[in-house]
XYZ file of C-alpha atoms in Angstrom:
675
model
C 31.949 -19.606 18.506
C 33.881 -18.569 21.636
C 36.237 -15.683 22.371
C 38.952 -18.582 22.481
C 38.189 -19.769 18.912
C 40.178 -18.628 16.019
C 36.838 -16.859 14.329
C 36.483 -13.690 16.727
C 40.332 -12.613 15.365
C 39.367 -12.974 12.236
C 36.072 -10.997 12.658
C 38.014 -8.465 14.652
C 40.473 -8.053 11.555
C 37.342 -7.212 9.342
C 36.088 -4.697 11.957
C 39.074 -3.211 12.101
C 39.303 -2.696 8.277
C 35.561 -1.131 8.258
C 34.769 -4.423 6.268
C 31.780 -5.240 9.227
C 30.357 -2.439 11.842
C 30.889 -2.358 15.425
C 27.004 -3.618 15.974
C 27.447 -6.670 14.209
C 29.837 -8.307 16.424
C 28.206 -6.403 19.534
C 24.804 -8.371 18.828
C 26.271 -11.326 18.533
C 28.569 -10.749 22.014
C 25.478 -10.009 23.693
C 23.421 -12.973 22.870
C 26.736 -15.179 23.468
C 26.883 -13.519 27.143
C 23.106 -13.928 27.711
C 23.293 -17.730 26.063
C 26.276 -19.111 26.815
C 26.224 -22.408 24.923
C 25.213 -20.514 22.045
C 26.735 -22.478 19.024
C 29.480 -20.707 17.466
C 27.726 -21.407 13.485
C 24.688 -19.380 15.290
C 26.354 -16.617 16.487
C 28.229 -16.610 12.832
C 25.067 -16.147 11.143
C 24.056 -13.414 13.687
C 26.797 -11.204 12.391
C 25.856 -12.104 9.246
C 22.350 -11.444 9.428
C 22.942 -7.860 11.389
C 25.829 -7.191 8.391
C 23.280 -7.972 5.553
C 20.940 -5.502 7.148
C 23.234 -2.546 6.755
C 23.906 -3.658 3.401
C 19.824 -3.229 2.672
C 18.843 -6.760 2.980
C 16.161 -7.768 5.015
C 17.694 -10.907 6.105
C 20.583 -13.387 5.591
C 19.422 -16.340 2.581
C 21.197 -19.108 4.174
C 21.034 -20.521 0.925
C 22.405 -18.046 -0.849
C 25.329 -17.480 1.381
C 26.582 -20.968 1.442
C 26.176 -20.998 -2.680
C 28.471 -18.581 -2.863
C 29.354 -16.533 0.676
C 32.334 -14.266 -0.292
C 29.654 -12.720 -3.333
C 26.687 -12.091 -1.735
C 28.230 -10.775 1.360
C 30.587 -8.805 -0.381
C 33.069 -9.637 2.343
C 36.210 -8.239 1.491
C 34.991 -5.704 -0.810
C 36.020 -6.357 -4.148
C 39.844 -5.052 -4.815
C 40.612 -5.988 -1.228
C 42.712 -9.053 0.212
C 42.197 -10.866 3.566
C 43.643 -13.956 4.895
C 40.548 -15.595 5.625
C 37.506 -15.323 3.541
C 33.613 -15.999 4.674
C 34.215 -19.147 2.781
C 36.760 -20.480 5.257
C 34.104 -19.219 8.016
C 31.157 -21.781 6.813
C 33.382 -24.216 5.539
C 31.867 -27.680 6.462
C 28.203 -26.356 7.273
C 25.344 -27.662 4.965
C 21.895 -25.811 4.777
C 20.408 -28.742 6.884
C 22.592 -28.587 9.580
C 22.781 -24.754 9.918
C 18.969 -24.481 10.175
C 18.526 -27.456 12.811
C 21.293 -25.801 14.991
C 19.664 -22.433 14.548
C 15.985 -23.878 15.361
C 17.389 -25.435 18.596
C 19.178 -22.413 19.551
C 17.473 -20.066 22.223
C 18.217 -16.909 20.435
C 16.336 -17.620 17.663
C 12.517 -19.015 16.746
C 10.018 -19.271 14.072
C 7.014 -17.684 15.458
C 6.372 -14.297 14.929
C 4.896 -13.660 18.037
C 7.646 -15.121 19.993
C 10.242 -13.459 21.820
C 13.463 -14.558 20.617
C 15.724 -11.758 18.851
C 15.828 -13.553 15.714
C 13.614 -15.457 13.587
C 14.298 -18.420 11.022
C 11.489 -18.723 8.063
C 12.204 -21.316 5.857
C 16.161 -20.187 5.244
C 15.864 -16.708 5.590
C 16.985 -15.548 9.012
C 15.669 -12.010 10.516
C 16.255 -10.110 13.148
C 12.839 -10.051 14.931
C 11.811 -6.578 13.713
C 12.094 -6.540 10.876
C 10.647 -10.070 10.479
C 7.450 -8.781 12.169
C 7.804 -5.644 9.700
C 7.580 -8.231 6.365
C 4.666 -9.871 8.016
C 2.625 -6.571 8.260
C 3.539 -5.416 5.273
C 2.129 -8.419 3.464
C -0.725 -8.448 5.366
C -1.729 -4.487 4.849
C -1.210 -4.984 1.141
C -3.129 -7.794 0.487
C -5.877 -6.053 2.793
C -5.716 -3.378 0.647
C -5.938 -5.424 -2.630
C -8.947 -7.089 -1.678
C -11.047 -4.329 -0.802
C -13.145 -3.666 -3.682
C -15.418 -0.678 -4.526
C -18.742 -0.442 -6.636
C -18.231 1.038 -10.092
C -20.701 3.037 -12.707
C -22.236 1.033 -15.440
C -20.478 3.935 -17.650
C -17.078 3.555 -16.138
C -15.950 2.710 -19.752
C -17.314 6.020 -21.476
C -15.729 8.110 -17.984
C -12.580 6.328 -19.168
C -12.623 7.357 -22.531
C -13.485 10.934 -22.265
C -10.487 11.306 -19.734
C -7.911 9.567 -21.416
C -8.958 9.852 -25.256
C -6.857 13.162 -25.514
C -3.571 11.369 -25.029
C -4.210 8.493 -27.007
C -2.330 7.956 -30.186
C -3.437 6.761 -33.499
C -2.439 3.274 -32.756
C -3.910 3.407 -28.965
C -7.439 4.803 -30.052
C -7.738 2.314 -32.602
C -7.143 -0.312 -30.243
C -3.848 -2.203 -32.067
C -2.080 -0.918 -29.185
C -2.909 -0.707 -25.305
C -3.314 2.456 -23.954
C -1.484 1.746 -20.526
C -2.536 4.710 -18.587
C -5.903 4.433 -19.115
C -5.299 0.570 -18.050
C -3.391 1.950 -14.821
C -6.987 4.181 -14.302
C -9.011 1.019 -14.379
C -7.152 -1.396 -12.051
C -7.199 1.593 -9.639
C -10.704 2.179 -9.821
C -11.887 -1.233 -8.456
C -9.421 -1.949 -5.641
C -7.893 -0.181 -2.406
C -4.263 -0.756 -3.440
C -3.116 0.343 -7.307
C 0.816 -0.177 -7.899
C 1.944 2.026 -11.182
C 5.390 1.156 -12.206
C 7.035 3.464 -15.263
C 10.210 5.069 -16.487
C 10.879 9.043 -16.783
C 8.367 10.508 -19.205
C 5.978 7.205 -19.198
C 2.950 9.949 -17.980
C 2.821 8.560 -14.148
C 1.753 11.974 -12.844
C -0.549 12.396 -15.844
C -2.167 9.008 -15.200
C -2.645 9.852 -11.525
C -4.037 13.335 -12.240
C -6.799 11.971 -14.385
C -7.196 8.893 -12.000
C -8.048 11.114 -9.167
C -10.356 13.291 -11.419
C -12.193 9.785 -12.083
C -12.307 8.633 -8.399
C -13.280 12.224 -7.396
C -16.324 12.457 -10.019
C -17.394 9.196 -8.864
C -17.534 10.388 -4.986
C -19.142 13.354 -6.045
C -22.091 11.805 -8.026
C -22.268 9.320 -4.993
C -22.693 11.920 -2.372
C -25.192 14.395 -4.488
C -27.334 10.397 -5.233
C -26.860 10.247 -1.076
C -28.188 13.803 -1.014
C -24.598 14.792 0.924
C -22.604 17.903 0.522
C -20.231 17.375 -2.693
C -16.945 17.570 -0.733
C -15.210 14.656 -2.779
C -12.561 11.925 -1.368
C -9.836 13.431 0.997
C -7.138 13.048 -0.857
C -3.379 13.307 0.404
C -0.423 13.374 -1.495
C 3.264 12.250 -0.287
C 6.587 11.550 -1.214
C 10.042 10.302 0.448
C 11.897 13.526 0.083
C 11.503 17.022 0.054
C 12.527 17.520 -3.506
C 10.459 14.686 -4.833
C 7.671 16.263 -2.898
C 8.293 19.757 -4.219
C 8.684 17.807 -8.425
C 5.490 16.290 -7.751
C 3.910 19.322 -6.767
C 4.980 21.429 -9.658
C 3.974 18.526 -12.070
C 0.326 18.441 -10.708
C -0.211 22.477 -9.962
C 0.395 22.928 -13.843
C -2.328 20.688 -14.742
C -4.466 21.627 -11.917
C -4.397 25.049 -12.759
C -5.715 24.290 -16.290
C -8.421 21.563 -15.167
C -9.811 24.158 -12.401
C -10.151 26.797 -15.305
C -12.297 24.542 -17.517
C -9.209 23.853 -20.457
C -8.731 20.201 -19.683
C -10.868 18.022 -21.955
C -12.858 15.550 -20.230
C -12.404 16.868 -16.465
C -14.983 19.713 -15.311
C -13.309 22.517 -13.373
C -15.511 21.271 -10.209
C -13.705 18.314 -9.838
C -10.298 20.452 -10.233
C -11.544 21.856 -7.149
C -11.128 18.749 -4.723
C -7.601 17.715 -6.166
C -4.997 19.044 -4.006
C -1.903 19.737 -5.356
C 0.170 20.032 -1.729
C 2.468 17.209 -1.370
C 3.624 16.245 2.266
C 7.191 14.426 2.834
C 6.095 11.136 4.462
C 7.701 11.752 7.363
C 5.589 14.918 7.764
C 2.411 13.105 6.413
C 2.794 10.642 9.238
C 3.955 13.399 12.085
C 7.467 12.083 12.725
C 8.301 12.394 16.535
C 12.025 13.922 16.945
C 14.733 11.598 17.568
C 12.580 8.386 17.743
C 11.623 5.843 15.137
C 7.837 6.670 16.089
C 5.152 8.605 14.007
C 2.206 10.881 16.031
C -0.040 8.675 13.096
C -0.840 4.860 14.055
C -3.138 2.208 13.872
C -4.289 3.781 17.123
C -4.288 7.452 15.583
C -4.996 6.711 11.904
C -4.391 9.415 9.057
C -7.470 11.604 8.212
C -8.166 10.627 4.636
C -9.713 8.612 2.080
C -7.033 8.200 -0.691
C -3.045 8.326 0.094
C -0.858 8.812 -3.434
C 3.071 7.955 -2.691
C 4.930 9.105 -5.369
C 8.856 7.848 -5.600
C 7.689 4.453 -4.236
C 10.928 2.526 -4.874
C 12.743 4.756 -2.477
C 10.587 4.064 0.646
C 12.299 1.525 2.711
C 10.406 -1.469 4.608
C 10.069 -0.034 7.743
C 8.256 3.039 6.586
C 6.183 1.397 4.494
C 4.947 -0.401 7.529
C 4.682 2.963 9.452
C 2.306 4.327 6.342
C 0.489 1.368 6.055
C -0.291 0.914 9.873
C -1.130 4.694 9.739
C -3.313 4.167 7.027
C -7.407 4.161 8.260
C -9.451 0.797 7.855
C -11.347 2.180 4.726
C -8.881 3.877 2.623
C -7.081 3.405 -0.423
C -3.429 3.423 -1.542
C -1.839 4.190 -5.136
C 1.896 3.410 -5.015
C 3.694 5.629 -8.295
C 7.013 4.584 -9.076
C 10.280 3.154 -11.136
C 10.171 -0.270 -10.443
C 14.196 -0.610 -12.062
C 15.138 2.397 -9.867
C 18.081 2.237 -6.893
C 15.888 0.511 -4.167
C 15.371 2.522 -0.996
C 18.348 3.845 1.156
C 17.457 1.601 4.041
C 16.452 -2.102 4.225
C 14.214 -3.619 2.015
C 13.257 -2.936 -2.085
C 8.971 -3.161 -1.275
C 8.518 -1.596 -4.824
C 10.827 -4.135 -6.356
C 9.191 -7.241 -4.609
C 6.029 -5.856 -5.476
C 6.846 -5.535 -9.088
C 8.569 -8.364 -9.758
C 6.642 -9.981 -12.709
C 5.428 -6.352 -13.890
C 7.084 -6.667 -16.904
C 5.800 -9.474 -18.045
C 2.133 -9.054 -16.476
C 0.322 -12.538 -15.235
C -3.241 -11.094 -15.070
C -5.750 -13.583 -14.541
C -9.150 -14.496 -16.472
C -11.342 -12.403 -14.443
C -8.719 -9.379 -14.590
C -8.095 -9.100 -17.814
C -11.870 -9.728 -18.435
C -12.904 -6.807 -16.250
C -9.900 -4.327 -18.176
C -11.381 -5.371 -21.609
C -15.020 -4.183 -20.410
C -13.322 -0.950 -18.582
C -11.290 -0.219 -21.276
C -12.119 -1.790 -24.470
C -8.467 -3.609 -24.319
C -7.851 -6.979 -25.375
C -5.269 -8.114 -22.946
C -5.518 -11.714 -23.191
C -1.634 -11.638 -23.891
C -0.557 -10.945 -20.717
C -3.219 -13.431 -18.824
C -0.895 -15.826 -16.740
C -1.123 -17.296 -13.158
C -0.364 -14.179 -11.109
C -0.613 -14.214 -7.288
C -4.014 -11.848 -6.632
C -1.583 -8.714 -5.782
C -0.119 -8.962 -9.119
C -3.752 -8.083 -10.402
C -3.682 -4.662 -8.937
C 0.261 -3.924 -10.799
C 0.571 -2.162 -13.720
C 3.151 -0.887 -16.091
C 3.439 2.324 -18.389
C 5.717 0.850 -21.171
C 5.543 4.141 -23.254
C 8.052 7.103 -22.773
C 6.632 10.130 -24.016
C 9.685 11.768 -23.290
C 12.669 9.492 -24.127
C 11.601 7.889 -27.814
C 13.578 6.613 -30.105
C 15.730 9.765 -30.941
C 16.802 10.128 -27.284
C 19.930 9.168 -26.317
C 19.209 9.509 -22.821
C 16.393 7.039 -24.003
C 18.366 4.656 -25.597
C 21.111 4.234 -23.495
C 19.074 3.857 -20.053
C 17.077 1.120 -22.017
C 20.248 -0.573 -23.206
C 21.160 -0.459 -19.281
C 17.797 -1.762 -17.971
C 18.448 -4.568 -20.380
C 21.816 -5.297 -19.342
C 23.014 -4.902 -23.344
C 26.924 -4.079 -22.940
C 26.837 -3.850 -26.736
C 24.094 -1.689 -27.554
C 25.583 0.864 -24.181
C 29.100 0.622 -25.456
C 28.068 1.562 -29.110
C 25.461 4.586 -28.580
C 27.637 7.254 -27.567
C 28.372 8.571 -31.132
C 24.937 8.298 -32.275
C 23.026 10.939 -29.813
C 23.842 14.694 -28.960
C 22.284 13.987 -25.847
C 25.021 11.846 -24.207
C 28.385 12.154 -24.216
C 31.356 9.846 -22.470
C 34.449 10.801 -20.665
C 37.514 8.692 -20.252
C 39.370 10.876 -17.411
C 43.148 10.269 -16.428
C 42.939 12.015 -12.971
C 40.343 14.718 -10.839
C 42.931 17.099 -12.923
C 41.988 16.369 -16.224
C 41.222 19.682 -18.171
C 37.719 17.844 -19.461
C 36.543 17.729 -16.025
C 37.067 21.305 -15.403
C 35.319 22.185 -18.923
C 32.752 20.096 -17.531
C 31.982 21.356 -14.157
C 32.097 25.618 -15.390
C 30.246 24.707 -18.535
C 28.477 21.129 -18.895
C 30.032 20.878 -22.101
C 31.793 17.863 -23.268
C 32.881 16.036 -26.917
C 29.468 15.001 -28.431
C 27.127 16.892 -26.783
C 24.974 19.843 -28.623
C 22.566 22.425 -27.543
C 23.443 24.198 -25.301
C 24.060 22.374 -21.691
C 25.363 24.275 -18.723
C 27.719 23.809 -15.712
C 28.243 25.257 -12.387
C 29.058 28.557 -13.817
C 25.856 29.156 -15.035
C 23.825 29.291 -11.455
C 26.989 31.251 -10.000
C 26.836 34.159 -12.552
C 22.687 33.988 -12.192
C 23.696 34.538 -8.675
C 26.348 37.268 -9.050
C 24.061 39.411 -11.695
C 21.515 40.010 -8.632
C 24.223 41.259 -6.093
C 24.388 44.968 -5.615
C 27.468 47.344 -4.922
C 27.417 45.534 -1.106
C 27.021 42.178 -2.608
C 23.601 42.021 -1.147
C 20.820 40.195 -3.103
C 17.237 41.947 -3.632
C 14.851 40.697 -0.075
C 12.186 39.117 -2.600
C 12.420 36.000 -3.652
C 12.459 35.670 -6.861
C 16.265 36.246 -7.245
C 16.607 33.566 -4.663
C 14.483 31.584 -7.039
C 16.365 32.048 -9.933
C 19.695 30.698 -8.402
C 17.607 27.794 -7.582
C 16.314 27.055 -10.550
C 19.628 27.808 -12.490
C 21.557 25.021 -10.068
C 19.073 22.788 -11.021
C 20.493 22.843 -14.286
C 23.474 20.689 -14.050
C 24.285 18.067 -11.059
C 27.117 15.852 -10.434
C 26.312 12.233 -9.208
C 28.648 9.786 -7.787
C 28.498 6.094 -7.055
C 30.239 5.934 -3.801
C 30.737 8.864 -0.921
C 34.448 8.183 -0.778
C 37.606 8.443 -2.558
C 38.720 11.092 -5.426
C 35.878 10.039 -7.359
C 33.389 9.899 -4.552
C 31.427 12.922 -3.446
C 34.261 13.976 -0.715
C 36.891 13.736 -2.779
C 34.649 15.462 -6.028
C 33.399 18.179 -3.472
C 36.874 19.433 -2.864
C 38.027 19.351 -6.386
C 34.986 21.146 -7.751
C 35.547 23.572 -5.002
C 38.931 24.195 -6.420
C 38.063 24.613 -9.950
C 35.289 27.376 -8.707
C 37.390 29.297 -6.744
C 40.167 29.053 -9.598
C 37.587 30.910 -11.737
C 36.977 33.231 -9.269
C 33.182 32.075 -8.984
C 33.307 31.539 -5.479
C 35.588 32.221 -2.270
C 36.560 28.953 -0.569
C 38.371 30.664 2.802
C 35.366 30.308 4.897
C 33.690 27.287 5.623
C 30.107 29.150 4.463
C 30.594 31.126 0.740
C 27.900 32.972 -1.333
C 27.223 29.957 -3.730
C 27.595 27.086 -1.473
C 25.088 24.376 -2.198
C 24.052 22.193 0.681
C 22.075 18.996 1.589
C 20.148 18.155 4.360
C 21.776 14.919 6.142
C 19.081 14.442 9.007
C 15.536 15.753 9.686
C 15.534 18.480 11.707
C 11.863 19.244 12.542
C 12.905 22.464 14.206
C 13.813 23.592 10.924
C 10.861 21.811 9.350
C 13.929 20.463 7.119
C 13.904 16.819 6.158
C 16.848 14.637 4.974
C 17.866 15.552 1.374
C 16.571 18.725 1.241
C 18.690 20.821 -1.087
C 19.447 24.746 -0.254
C 22.021 27.605 -1.535
C 23.365 29.542 0.752
C 23.015 33.589 -0.669
C 23.952 37.251 0.740
C 21.070 39.424 1.703
C 21.327 42.371 3.205
C 21.163 42.837 7.173
C 19.792 46.640 8.903
C 23.051 48.020 8.035
C 22.651 47.127 4.465
C 25.546 44.536 4.631
C 25.895 41.163 3.253
C 24.734 38.587 5.536
C 24.696 34.718 4.556
C 21.170 32.898 4.724
C 20.896 29.087 3.406
C 17.766 29.351 1.038
C 15.525 25.923 0.962
C 12.569 25.221 -1.586
C 9.709 23.977 0.291
C 7.259 20.870 -1.008
C 4.255 24.130 -1.108
C 6.485 26.211 -3.405
C 7.334 28.596 -0.617
C 11.180 29.415 0.066
C 12.602 29.049 3.478
C 15.760 31.184 4.825
C 17.996 29.702 7.563
C 20.851 30.968 9.320
C 24.202 28.657 8.545
C 24.852 28.519 12.275
C 21.898 27.053 12.465
C 22.573 23.917 10.206
C 24.824 21.311 11.594
C 24.458 18.042 9.850
C 24.550 19.534 5.796
C 26.795 18.758 3.243
C 28.177 20.689 0.132
C 26.670 19.042 -2.762
C 28.487 20.343 -5.768
C 28.342 16.706 -6.027
C 25.972 13.654 -4.518
C 25.117 9.899 -4.348
C 22.918 8.395 -6.893
C 20.879 7.507 -4.169
C 20.589 11.268 -2.698
C 19.452 12.160 -6.295
C 16.691 9.765 -6.347
C 13.360 12.029 -6.352
C 15.256 15.014 -8.728
C 15.551 15.766 -12.165
C 18.470 17.711 -13.799
C 18.603 19.280 -17.291
C 22.309 17.925 -17.264
C 23.553 14.947 -15.347
C 26.792 13.860 -15.181
C 27.607 10.403 -13.449
C 31.259 9.543 -12.207
C 32.134 6.037 -11.496
C 35.120 5.220 -9.264
C 38.368 4.514 -10.523
C 38.197 0.451 -8.752
C 35.413 -1.546 -8.318
C 32.619 -2.059 -5.425
C 29.443 -3.692 -5.069
C 27.211 -0.521 -5.623
C 27.996 -0.809 -9.332
C 25.005 -2.329 -10.583
C 22.746 -1.738 -13.288
C 19.894 -0.238 -11.151
C 22.404 2.507 -10.235
C 23.578 3.321 -13.522
C 20.109 3.470 -14.529
C 18.810 6.005 -11.577
C 22.232 8.239 -12.496
C 21.005 8.493 -16.485
C 17.044 8.848 -15.963
C 17.747 11.904 -13.448
C 18.760 13.744 -16.982
C 15.993 15.516 -18.961
C 17.820 17.191 -21.519
C 21.724 16.437 -21.594
C 23.521 12.898 -19.795
C 27.483 12.766 -19.181
C 29.101 9.574 -18.101
C 32.655 9.988 -16.665
C 34.847 7.298 -16.827
C 38.240 6.896 -14.489
C 38.321 3.147 -15.454
C 36.544 2.108 -18.383
C 36.246 -1.857 -18.212
C 34.045 -1.023 -14.874
C 31.192 0.097 -17.355
C 30.433 -3.539 -18.570
C 30.866 -5.126 -15.696
C 28.292 -2.563 -13.637
C 25.836 -3.073 -16.617
C 25.362 -6.584 -16.039
C 25.565 -7.097 -12.163
C 21.864 -6.414 -10.647
C 20.887 -5.348 -7.789
C 19.601 -7.964 -5.379
C 18.421 -8.086 -2.031
C 17.607 -10.574 0.163
C 13.965 -10.141 1.158
C 10.935 -12.557 1.573
C 8.213 -10.205 1.015
C 7.501 -11.285 -2.768
C 7.180 -14.800 -1.985
C 4.853 -13.740 0.916
C 2.924 -11.660 -1.102
C 3.124 -14.473 -3.647
C 1.978 -17.114 -1.775
C -1.328 -15.617 0.040
C -4.443 -15.721 -0.953
C -7.540 -14.607 0.303
C -8.471 -17.084 3.497
């Protein structure tokens, strides 16, 4: 592969079309300059490895590429034509020959501690940094899983007292497992617990009662040892500010009840040592501006005994490696999340790799015997040859929010199972879901949805963007200024959270860019906003990068509101809700990396929840249209969900297509056992 071979012009054409990144080709050229005799198939593998990393894959799966190159690489993108395709680039290559060329290449080695920029592990090719992350994460998770803690003889009684108020008749009688108490039992015995579940399955409820259990055990141990009863040092974290705020809000209400002595099975004293404050992961680790490094690491670990991470599906491999490195040697880790949601924006799908077999657990005999003793539930039907790491993973299965009579729940389950017929047939059976087939962004049905939140088939009182803008207007005085206190700003922010447009893609008329512009036109036509200036009252914005000076993180959402200046004239401030429940006001001029978010991507919505969510699919095929994306969009809705389809045939194909991210983490975890 030299500059004189046909492959370079072909790759350049893909670069010019935006299908490859400049970085992908630059890396291969740099390696060619350093080692001129590097074979063409090796440099091609470098380009494709970098390309896959940009798409969220940890590595290039050589076997999968040889089997279906165009599909796996999404080159050219669906619906686009090219004179040559990846199939042509790898013609004549076999897996054995390609791997042999890579093993012999100076730019590749097979040793984690080597110096070459790429690493070949079996039939997977990695950039060295990500191979190291994968190895570090696997070792750290397995070390946590092997860490055992002494448990009291009355564990069964403690769990029963904690979870009895949550059980229905079938769970009390033992006919059905109570998965929340089982999750607590697993978490109590080891340094690692992974608890997955969809919306409304009780992840937050479970973790509050689990923390109550662990704190009561620690308080008892400290008293028995004659020490001050301070409990475990517990920290709570989430990947984004919105997710952190949601967890904080959820826990605050429950903890207030516990501390007032109004929650059966939990002493008020125990509630006093369970925190409600939630940090973002960047704040927790102490991110250093303009670097990928953190203040806390292996040589300066976090000061905690137990860390709970919510929305773990959003945590990429690099962040997970940093997090695990910063844990003290004796700390516990609890990961909460929904394994069926979209994986992280950056490379890796750590929760998905961990929970590969969570749907049908494979508990070893010792695990289900322990669970039977601790909870009284017989899980012998879930016995199997699971790996050691699987013994600390549990999936909550019962939704307390979306039952059989919920259209949102029924639709989400059908999508998650890939049941296209069920998806197509459920729209008319429920009043909380609707489907709009649109001809263009000028369709009146889109304007009605944006303004009022209404669509044919929806019952009740869903709201659109008119609602929050009306709340804003009602708080203004004759000069157009809002009151100085936070109550009005908070009410506007809460009203804005009633409705949200979500997009599958960023570009095009049905993407974030096009729909933000169209929504602004609709609202301006209704005299709800003025768009003659970049900043206007009512403009909702999202942070697109971390700003450590302002203590605002990527994904934080605020609304621009007018407050009075010294002369009583309106001056705009952008108000952001913070994870601790406070509000931050910022001058618009200080916000250089923000975007309007009348519409946002599904990825950016993770960790958020809205009363009414409207998911917009594009009008052309795209690799991002997968089952996980549709499911994630649906499950952002609390009360109503609307699907907007400019092209109806894309829904069945999206529901049947699953997200696949090339990674060796799941195999590394499954194959590794204690030494």
